[in-house]
Amino acid sequence: MDQIPEPSLRRLPWYLAFVSLLQAQGIEYVSSTRISRELNVDASQIAKDLSFLHLKGKTRVGYEVNQLCCELEALLGFKRRHNAVVLGVGSLGKALISDSGLAHYGLNIVAGFDINPAIIGTKVNDVSIYSVDDLDLQCRRLHAEIGIVTLPVDHAQEGVDRLIDAGIKGLWNFTPFRIRAPRGVVISNTSLYSHLALIYNRLDSQNPTHRLKS
Amino acid sequence: MDQIPEPSLRRLPWYLAFVSLLQAQGIEYVSSTRISRELNVDASQIAKDLSFLHLKGKTRVGYEVNQLCCELEALLGFKRRHNAVVLGVGSLGKALISDSGLAHYGLNIVAGFDINPAIIGTKVNDVSIYSVDDLDLQCRRLHAEIGIVTLPVDHAQEGVDRLIDAGIKGLWNFTPFRIRAPRGVVISNTSLYSHLALIYNRLDSQNPTHRLKS
């Protein structure tokens, strides 16, 4: 499979969400102009992003909605199950294991790991929680390919190193720590705290008196 | 408060995470060179980002760690409580309400809203779940300023419109739908599915045989 540029990978799920809506409404065809108008993305950009599908739109009617949905899901990898483990079953780790919606996007969480004896041996949303001592063994047994990092910042890198030793090739980092990994290991960062900081800053800069009130 | 550029807002929580670690280790001073080396960000970029703090580093020793932590937390808004409501208490909405770690970053979730009678009137992590019919009333009563959008895609925009009518000024969108809001309302998108697609694509492009196996 070709490497798709990151900005395209950011937009492609928007198209999928929109055409899934059209599909649910029984609409058969959609033009890039219509997608452009609805999502406020340049039509030529959309055509370029959709070119990764090797799918041709028909003149005048545009793309076939069912086919577009199906091909987008396949391209984005949402149709294939990717086994993942969660390292750090604190409140965020537990929350992600409990979010069964991620399974619709191809994420199959097969185990959680922690050092807390109170939760080792328990289950969250039917997913077993193991001791980090069993990380290597369980990751290999369960054919895990993705490690979700929800550790405290001061253990993030150490945990990442253990995941890599256990054969994990993709890291989904939820910590604000800049984790490092050798070449060939994929890192995707989800910075919940940066997104919060963005909202706070924009709210405060719009309402200068706001900060004083608190 | 000044508008801080988005790229700086993305990096500032990294610095905070790193200097918090140093603080826990009892380290008193840190130079931008050290932060640069550890986080792999250009030193001049760090100096520029930290200039929003109106804090001066000392020649040779650098920034005072305690002060830097404290000022970064204040600048990012993590020290102030921001009241937020969750619209859509499905599996992701419930997960976010359950993630009590967000409170350490200033997010105070005060209510959840849903249309499902089975959960209306219940509590998740001590947070009451109300009917969406009570959205306006409760948002105003609870002085909510942020709306967390975890609705199904086909209800995302309708929900956003209701949040805005209820006086919400900041939207944290977890749906892959491109929500729209009038000027003056802040939108921050967290695209979990795009981040997953990035990992999947990079894993597949590195292991061309990988896809065939599945």
Short mmCIF file of C-alpha atoms in Angstrom, two decimals:
data_model
loop_
_atom_site.label_atom_id
_atom_site.label_comp_id
_atom_site.label_asym_id
_atom_site.label_seq_id
_atom_site.Cartn_x
_atom_site.Cartn_y
_atom_site.Cartn_z
CA MET A 1 0.00 0.00 0.00
CA ASP A 2 1.21 3.52 -0.82
CA GLN A 3 2.08 6.02 1.88
CA ILE A 4 -0.70 8.58 1.87
CA PRO A 5 0.37 12.09 2.95
CA GLU A 6 -0.70 13.04 6.46
CA PRO A 7 -2.92 16.00 5.43
CA SER A 8 -4.86 13.71 3.08
CA LEU A 9 -5.22 11.11 5.84
CA ARG A 10 -6.67 13.85 8.01
CA ARG A 11 -9.29 14.81 5.42
CA LEU A 12 -10.24 11.36 4.09
CA PRO A 13 -12.23 10.40 7.24
CA TRP A 14 -14.27 13.62 6.81
CA TYR A 15 -15.26 12.50 3.31
CA LEU A 16 -16.12 9.05 4.63
CA ALA A 17 -18.29 10.52 7.41
CA PHE A 18 -20.11 12.72 4.89
CA VAL A 19 -20.70 10.08 2.22
CA SER A 20 -21.85 7.60 4.89
CA LEU A 21 -24.55 10.13 5.73
CA LEU A 22 -25.55 10.32 2.06
CA GLN A 23 -25.56 6.53 1.89
CA ALA A 24 -27.91 6.34 4.87
CA GLN A 25 -30.19 8.78 3.05
CA GLY A 26 -30.21 6.53 -0.03
CA ILE A 27 -28.39 9.04 -2.23
CA GLU A 28 -26.62 7.31 -5.12
CA TYR A 29 -24.12 9.79 -6.51
CA VAL A 30 -22.08 12.66 -5.15
CA SER A 31 -19.87 15.18 -6.93
CA SER A 32 -16.63 16.56 -5.52
CA THR A 33 -18.30 19.98 -5.84
CA ARG A 34 -21.00 18.90 -3.40
CA ILE A 35 -18.45 17.44 -0.94
CA SER A 36 -16.47 20.65 -1.32
CA ARG A 37 -19.46 22.84 -0.51
CA GLU A 38 -20.48 20.75 2.51
CA LEU A 39 -17.02 20.32 4.05
CA ASN A 40 -15.49 23.62 3.01
CA VAL A 41 -12.52 21.93 1.32
CA ASP A 42 -11.31 22.96 -2.13
CA ALA A 43 -12.82 20.70 -4.86
CA SER A 44 -9.45 20.18 -6.55
CA GLN A 45 -8.03 19.10 -3.18
CA ILE A 46 -10.84 16.59 -2.79
CA ALA A 47 -10.22 15.17 -6.26
CA LYS A 48 -6.52 14.84 -5.38
CA ASP A 49 -7.26 13.13 -2.04
CA LEU A 50 -9.74 10.74 -3.66
CA SER A 51 -7.21 9.87 -6.36
CA PHE A 52 -5.62 7.50 -3.81
CA LEU A 53 -8.69 5.32 -4.32
CA HIS A 54 -7.98 4.69 -8.01
CA LEU A 55 -11.69 5.27 -8.51
CA LYS A 56 -13.09 7.33 -11.33
CA GLY A 57 -15.99 9.74 -10.89
CA LYS A 58 -18.47 9.82 -13.76
CA THR A 59 -18.89 13.07 -15.68
CA ARG A 60 -21.91 15.03 -14.46
CA VAL A 61 -23.07 12.54 -11.75
CA GLY A 62 -19.82 12.19 -9.80
CA TYR A 63 -18.82 9.33 -7.54
CA GLU A 64 -21.03 6.35 -6.74
CA VAL A 65 -21.81 6.74 -3.02
CA ASN A 66 -21.80 3.04 -2.04
CA GLN A 67 -18.56 2.38 -3.81
CA LEU A 68 -16.95 5.53 -2.42
CA CYS A 69 -17.89 4.54 1.17
CA CYS A 70 -16.60 1.05 0.70
CA GLU A 71 -13.32 2.09 -0.92
CA LEU A 72 -12.67 4.83 1.64
CA GLU A 73 -13.17 2.39 4.52
CA ALA A 74 -10.80 -0.06 2.91
CA LEU A 75 -8.19 2.60 2.10
CA LEU A 76 -8.27 3.96 5.65
CA GLY A 77 -7.85 0.46 7.07
CA PHE A 78 -11.14 0.59 9.00
CA LYS A 79 -12.31 -2.74 7.57
CA ARG A 80 -9.33 -4.73 8.78
CA ARG A 81 -8.94 -5.67 12.47
CA HIS A 82 -5.77 -4.32 14.01
CA ASN A 83 -4.87 -5.90 17.33
CA ALA A 84 -3.88 -3.35 19.93
CA VAL A 85 -2.86 -3.30 23.58
CA VAL A 86 -3.30 -0.49 26.08
CA LEU A 87 -0.29 0.27 28.26
CA GLY A 88 -1.43 2.11 31.39
CA VAL A 89 -4.94 1.28 32.55
CA GLY A 90 -5.55 4.49 34.48
CA SER A 91 -8.59 6.58 33.84
CA LEU A 92 -7.80 7.37 30.17
CA GLY A 93 -6.58 3.85 29.40
CA LYS A 94 -9.72 2.40 30.93
CA ALA A 95 -11.83 4.91 29.00
CA LEU A 96 -10.29 3.88 25.67
CA ILE A 97 -10.76 0.17 26.41
CA SER A 98 -14.39 0.95 27.27
CA ASP A 99 -14.97 2.88 24.03
CA SER A 100 -16.29 0.03 21.93
CA GLY A 101 -16.86 2.50 19.08
CA LEU A 102 -13.18 2.28 18.14
CA ALA A 103 -13.83 -1.29 16.96
CA HIS A 104 -15.91 0.13 14.10
CA TYR A 105 -12.73 1.78 12.92
CA GLY A 106 -10.70 -1.42 12.89
CA LEU A 107 -9.16 -1.14 16.36
CA ASN A 108 -9.34 -4.42 18.23
CA ILE A 109 -8.09 -3.92 21.78
CA VAL A 110 -6.96 -7.33 22.98
CA ALA A 111 -5.29 -6.57 26.33
CA GLY A 112 -4.43 -3.93 28.87
CA PHE A 113 -1.27 -3.72 31.01
CA ASP A 114 -0.63 -2.02 34.31
CA ILE A 115 1.50 -2.27 37.44
CA ASN A 116 -1.41 -1.78 39.83
CA PRO A 117 -2.11 -5.14 41.59
CA ALA A 118 -5.70 -4.02 42.26
CA ILE A 119 -6.59 -4.19 38.57
CA ILE A 120 -4.23 -6.89 37.26
CA GLY A 121 -6.33 -9.99 36.61
CA THR A 122 -9.57 -8.01 36.20
CA LYS A 123 -11.41 -7.25 32.99
CA VAL A 124 -12.52 -3.96 31.48
CA ASN A 125 -15.19 -4.22 28.77
CA ASP A 126 -14.27 -7.93 28.49
CA VAL A 127 -10.59 -7.10 27.91
CA SER A 128 -8.13 -8.77 30.32
CA ILE A 129 -5.71 -6.60 32.26
CA TYR A 130 -2.26 -8.13 32.75
CA SER A 131 0.86 -7.19 34.66
CA VAL A 132 3.45 -5.30 32.60
CA ASP A 133 5.75 -8.22 33.41
CA ASP A 134 3.68 -10.24 30.94
CA LEU A 135 3.82 -7.61 28.20
CA ASP A 136 6.23 -9.42 25.91
CA LEU A 137 4.54 -12.79 26.29
CA GLN A 138 0.98 -11.51 25.80
CA CYS A 139 1.76 -9.13 22.93
CA ARG A 140 3.29 -11.98 20.97
CA ARG A 141 0.58 -14.46 21.90
CA LEU A 142 -2.16 -12.03 20.91
CA HIS A 143 -0.41 -10.85 17.71
CA ALA A 144 -0.66 -7.25 18.84
CA GLU A 145 0.62 -4.73 16.33
CA ILE A 146 -0.39 -1.43 17.97
CA GLY A 147 0.47 -0.11 21.44
CA ILE A 148 -1.75 2.58 22.94
CA VAL A 149 0.30 4.62 25.40
CA THR A 150 -1.74 6.01 28.29
CA LEU A 151 0.98 5.94 30.94
CA PRO A 152 1.97 8.73 33.31
CA VAL A 153 4.51 11.01 31.61
CA ASP A 154 7.39 9.79 33.79
CA HIS A 155 6.97 6.21 32.57
CA ALA A 156 6.04 6.93 28.95
CA GLN A 157 9.42 6.30 27.30
CA GLU A 158 10.23 3.25 29.41
CA GLY A 159 6.84 1.78 28.46
CA VAL A 160 7.37 2.57 24.79
CA ASP A 161 10.74 0.79 24.87
CA ARG A 162 9.09 -2.31 26.34
CA LEU A 163 6.33 -2.25 23.71
CA ILE A 164 8.94 -2.10 20.96
CA ASP A 165 10.88 -4.97 22.54
CA ALA A 166 7.62 -6.92 22.50
CA GLY A 167 7.37 -6.49 18.73
CA ILE A 168 4.90 -3.59 18.58
CA LYS A 169 5.25 -1.64 15.32
CA GLY A 170 2.70 1.16 15.77
CA LEU A 171 2.36 3.52 18.75
CA TRP A 172 -0.68 5.64 19.54
CA ASN A 173 0.62 8.13 22.07
CA PHE A 174 -1.89 9.91 24.33
CA THR A 175 0.72 11.32 26.72
CA PRO A 176 2.08 14.84 26.28
CA PHE A 177 5.56 13.26 26.35
CA ARG A 178 7.51 13.24 23.07
CA ILE A 179 8.12 9.51 22.86
CA ARG A 180 10.97 8.22 20.71
CA ALA A 181 11.09 5.06 18.66
CA PRO A 182 13.54 3.53 16.22
CA ARG A 183 13.04 3.88 12.46
CA GLY A 184 10.33 1.59 11.21
CA VAL A 185 8.08 2.12 14.24
CA VAL A 186 5.10 4.38 13.54
CA ILE A 187 4.08 7.05 16.06
CA SER A 188 0.74 8.85 16.01
CA ASN A 189 0.20 11.48 18.71
CA THR A 190 -3.21 12.44 20.04
CA SER A 191 -2.71 15.55 22.13
CA LEU A 192 -5.94 15.92 24.08
CA TYR A 193 -4.28 18.55 26.29
CA SER A 194 -3.11 20.66 23.34
CA HIS A 195 -6.65 20.63 22.00
CA LEU A 196 -7.95 21.76 25.38
CA ALA A 197 -5.30 24.48 25.55
CA LEU A 198 -6.44 25.70 22.14
CA ILE A 199 -10.06 26.02 23.28
CA TYR A 200 -9.08 27.73 26.55
CA ASN A 201 -6.77 30.20 24.83
CA ARG A 202 -9.27 31.17 22.16
CA LEU A 203 -12.07 31.54 24.73
CA ASP A 204 -9.89 33.72 26.93
CA SER A 205 -8.58 35.86 24.09
CA GLN A 206 -12.14 36.53 22.93
CA ASN A 207 -13.36 37.46 26.39
CA PRO A 208 -10.61 39.47 28.01
CA THR A 209 -12.68 40.03 31.15
CA HIS A 210 -13.38 36.33 31.43
CA ARG A 211 -10.08 35.49 33.11
CA LEU A 212 -10.55 38.14 35.74
CA LYS A 213 -13.88 36.73 36.80
CA SER A 214 -12.47 33.34 37.72
CA MET B 1 -4.98 37.19 26.95
CA ASP B 2 -3.16 37.09 23.60
CA GLN B 3 -4.05 34.60 20.90
CA ILE B 4 -1.21 32.09 20.85
CA PRO B 5 -0.56 30.52 17.43
CA GLU B 6 -1.81 26.94 17.08
CA PRO B 7 1.63 25.36 16.44
CA SER B 8 2.93 26.94 19.66
CA LEU B 9 -0.12 25.68 21.56
CA ARG B 10 0.69 22.21 20.27
CA ARG B 11 4.27 22.36 21.54
CA LEU B 12 3.78 24.16 24.87
CA PRO B 13 2.20 21.10 26.61
CA TRP B 14 5.30 19.08 25.59
CA TYR B 15 7.51 21.56 27.41
CA LEU B 16 5.22 21.44 30.43
CA ALA B 17 5.31 17.63 30.50
CA PHE B 18 9.09 17.66 30.30
CA VAL B 19 9.74 20.35 32.91
CA SER B 20 7.22 18.70 35.26
CA LEU B 21 9.43 15.62 35.10
CA LEU B 22 12.49 17.72 35.95
CA GLN B 23 10.54 19.33 38.79
CA ALA B 24 9.68 15.90 40.21
CA GLN B 25 13.40 15.07 40.08
CA GLY B 26 14.24 18.20 42.05
CA ILE B 27 16.09 19.87 39.18
CA GLU B 28 16.15 23.65 39.57
CA TYR B 29 17.13 25.09 36.19
CA VAL B 30 16.72 24.07 32.59
CA SER B 31 18.12 25.64 29.42
CA SER B 32 16.28 25.80 26.11
CA THR B 33 19.21 23.81 24.70
CA ARG B 34 18.40 20.94 27.05
CA ILE B 35 14.67 21.07 26.24
CA SER B 36 15.62 21.20 22.56
CA ARG B 37 17.82 18.11 22.82
CA GLU B 38 15.23 16.12 24.76
CA LEU B 39 12.20 17.03 22.68
CA ASN B 40 13.86 17.36 19.31
CA VAL B 41 12.52 20.88 18.76
CA ASP B 42 14.74 23.71 17.51
CA ALA B 43 16.11 25.79 20.46
CA SER B 44 15.19 29.08 18.78
CA GLN B 45 11.64 27.77 18.32
CA ILE B 46 11.46 26.92 22.02
CA ALA B 47 12.68 30.39 22.98
CA LYS B 48 10.01 31.88 20.71
CA ASP B 49 7.24 29.66 22.17
CA LEU B 50 8.31 30.45 25.72
CA SER B 51 8.32 34.18 24.96
CA PHE B 52 4.51 34.06 25.44
CA LEU B 53 5.25 33.60 29.13
CA HIS B 54 6.96 36.98 29.49
CA LEU B 55 9.53 35.11 31.56
CA LYS B 56 13.24 35.64 31.22
CA GLY B 57 15.76 32.82 31.28
CA LYS B 58 19.01 33.54 33.14
CA THR B 59 22.24 33.49 31.16
CA ARG B 60 24.09 30.20 31.58
CA VAL B 61 21.56 28.52 33.93
CA GLY B 62 18.38 28.97 31.87
CA TYR B 63 14.82 28.92 33.15
CA GLU B 64 13.81 28.28 36.73
CA VAL B 65 11.96 24.95 36.62
CA ASN B 66 9.31 25.65 39.29
CA GLN B 67 8.45 29.00 37.79
CA LEU B 68 8.39 27.61 34.25
CA CYS B 69 5.97 24.82 35.28
CA CYS B 70 3.73 27.22 37.08
CA GLU B 71 3.66 29.81 34.29
CA LEU B 72 3.11 27.19 31.57
CA GLU B 73 0.15 25.72 33.45
CA ALA B 74 -1.34 29.16 33.86
CA LEU B 75 -0.73 30.16 30.23
CA LEU B 76 -2.29 26.94 28.93
CA GLY B 77 -5.35 27.45 31.13
CA PHE B 78 -4.85 24.18 33.02
CA LYS B 79 -5.09 25.88 36.42
CA ARG B 80 -8.51 27.38 35.83
CA ARG B 81 -11.68 25.22 35.92
CA HIS B 82 -13.60 25.28 32.66
CA ASN B 83 -17.11 23.91 32.93
CA ALA B 84 -17.96 21.51 30.12
CA VAL B 85 -20.88 19.34 29.07
CA VAL B 86 -20.77 16.15 27.02
CA LEU B 87 -23.36 15.86 24.25
CA GLY B 88 -23.83 12.21 23.33
CA VAL B 89 -23.22 9.75 26.15
CA GLY B 90 -22.43 6.73 23.98
CA SER B 91 -19.29 4.76 24.48
CA LEU B 92 -16.86 7.62 23.73
CA GLY B 93 -18.89 10.22 25.63
CA LYS B 94 -19.07 7.93 28.64
CA ALA B 95 -15.33 7.25 28.34
CA LEU B 96 -14.50 10.96 28.41
CA ILE B 97 -16.76 11.58 31.42
CA SER B 98 -15.01 8.67 33.14
CA ASP B 99 -11.54 10.02 32.41
CA SER B 100 -11.03 11.97 35.58
CA GLY B 101 -7.50 12.82 34.41
CA LEU B 102 -8.92 15.62 32.25
CA ALA B 103 -9.73 17.52 35.45
CA HIS B 104 -5.99 17.97 36.04
CA TYR B 105 -5.96 19.94 32.80
CA GLY B 106 -8.73 22.29 33.86
CA LEU B 107 -11.66 20.45 32.29
CA ASN B 108 -14.60 20.23 34.68
CA ILE B 109 -17.31 18.06 33.12
CA VAL B 110 -20.55 19.10 34.82
CA ALA B 111 -23.22 17.22 32.84
CA GLY B 112 -23.90 14.78 30.04
CA PHE B 113 -26.83 14.82 27.62
CA ASP B 114 -28.41 12.05 25.60
CA ILE B 115 -31.72 10.95 24.07
CA ASN B 116 -31.51 7.39 25.40
CA PRO B 117 -34.14 7.00 28.20
CA ALA B 118 -32.11 4.13 29.66
CA ILE B 119 -29.30 6.46 30.73
CA ILE B 120 -31.15 9.75 31.31
CA GLY B 121 -31.30 10.29 35.07
CA THR B 122 -28.29 8.07 35.76
CA LYS B 123 -24.78 9.19 36.73
CA VAL B 124 -21.42 8.42 35.16
CA ASN B 125 -18.40 9.11 37.36
CA ASP B 126 -20.71 11.26 39.54
CA VAL B 127 -21.79 13.37 36.57
CA SER B 128 -25.55 13.56 35.95
CA ILE B 129 -26.91 12.58 32.54
CA TYR B 130 -29.86 14.68 31.38
CA SER B 131 -32.23 14.58 28.45
CA VAL B 132 -31.18 16.79 25.53
CA ASP B 133 -34.49 18.56 26.09
CA ASP B 134 -32.91 20.07 29.20
CA LEU B 135 -29.75 21.17 27.42
CA ASP B 136 -30.46 24.88 27.41
CA LEU B 137 -31.67 24.98 31.01
CA GLN B 138 -28.80 22.92 32.44
CA CYS B 139 -26.01 24.56 30.42
CA ARG B 140 -27.07 27.97 31.73
CA ARG B 141 -27.63 26.76 35.29
CA LEU B 142 -24.22 25.06 35.37
CA HIS B 143 -22.38 27.94 33.66
CA ALA B 144 -21.04 25.58 31.00
CA GLU B 145 -18.67 27.17 28.52
CA ILE B 146 -17.43 24.14 26.57
CA GLY B 147 -19.46 21.51 24.70
CA ILE B 148 -17.83 18.16 24.01
CA VAL B 149 -19.41 16.66 20.90
CA THR B 150 -19.50 12.85 20.92
CA LEU B 151 -22.68 12.37 18.93
CA PRO B 152 -23.25 10.07 15.98
CA VAL B 153 -22.20 11.84 12.76
CA ASP B 154 -25.79 12.25 11.54
CA HIS B 155 -26.71 14.30 14.62
CA ALA B 156 -23.46 16.23 15.04
CA GLN B 157 -24.45 19.54 13.43
CA GLU B 158 -27.93 19.56 14.98
CA GLY B 159 -26.34 19.00 18.40
CA VAL B 160 -23.78 21.73 17.82
CA ASP B 161 -26.55 24.19 16.91
CA ARG B 162 -28.33 23.39 20.17
CA LEU B 163 -25.16 23.83 22.19
CA ILE B 164 -24.61 27.23 20.62
CA ASP B 165 -28.22 28.22 21.34
CA ALA B 166 -27.56 27.23 24.95
CA GLY B 167 -24.70 29.74 25.16
CA ILE B 168 -21.74 27.39 24.64
CA LYS B 169 -18.71 29.25 23.27
CA GLY B 170 -16.17 26.44 22.82
CA LEU B 171 -16.70 23.13 21.00
CA TRP B 172 -14.50 20.08 21.35
CA ASN B 173 -15.47 17.93 18.39
CA PHE B 174 -14.69 14.21 18.50
CA THR B 175 -16.84 13.31 15.50
CA PRO B 176 -15.35 13.01 12.02
CA PHE B 177 -18.05 15.46 10.89
CA ARG B 178 -16.90 18.98 9.93
CA ILE B 179 -19.10 20.90 12.31
CA ARG B 180 -19.88 24.56 11.62
CA ALA B 181 -20.30 27.37 14.10
CA PRO B 182 -20.80 31.11 13.86
CA ARG B 183 -17.85 33.50 14.30
CA GLY B 184 -16.88 33.83 17.91
CA VAL B 185 -17.43 30.15 18.70
CA VAL B 186 -14.19 28.18 19.04
CA ILE B 187 -13.87 24.71 17.48
CA SER B 188 -11.13 22.24 18.35
CA ASN B 189 -11.21 18.92 16.49
CA THR B 190 -9.79 15.71 17.90
CA SER B 191 -9.74 13.22 15.07
CA LEU B 192 -9.16 9.87 16.74
CA TYR B 193 -10.06 8.10 13.49
CA SER B 194 -7.57 10.11 11.42
CA HIS B 195 -4.86 9.20 13.89
CA LEU B 196 -5.80 5.54 13.61
CA ALA B 197 -5.82 5.78 9.80
CA LEU B 198 -2.30 7.24 9.97
CA ILE B 199 -1.00 4.29 12.00
CA TYR B 200 -2.75 1.73 9.77
CA ASN B 201 -1.48 3.31 6.57
CA ARG B 202 2.12 3.56 7.77
CA LEU B 203 2.08 -0.01 9.10
CA ASP B 204 0.68 -1.31 5.82
CA SER B 205 3.04 0.69 3.63
CA GLN B 206 6.01 -0.65 5.59
CA ASN B 207 4.84 -4.24 5.36
CA PRO B 208 3.48 -4.70 1.87
CA THR B 209 2.77 -8.39 2.50
CA HIS B 210 0.93 -7.55 5.68
CA ARG B 211 -2.36 -6.70 3.99
CA LEU B 212 -2.41 -9.89 2.02
CA LYS B 213 -2.10 -11.95 5.16
CA SER B 214 -5.24 -10.56 6.70
#
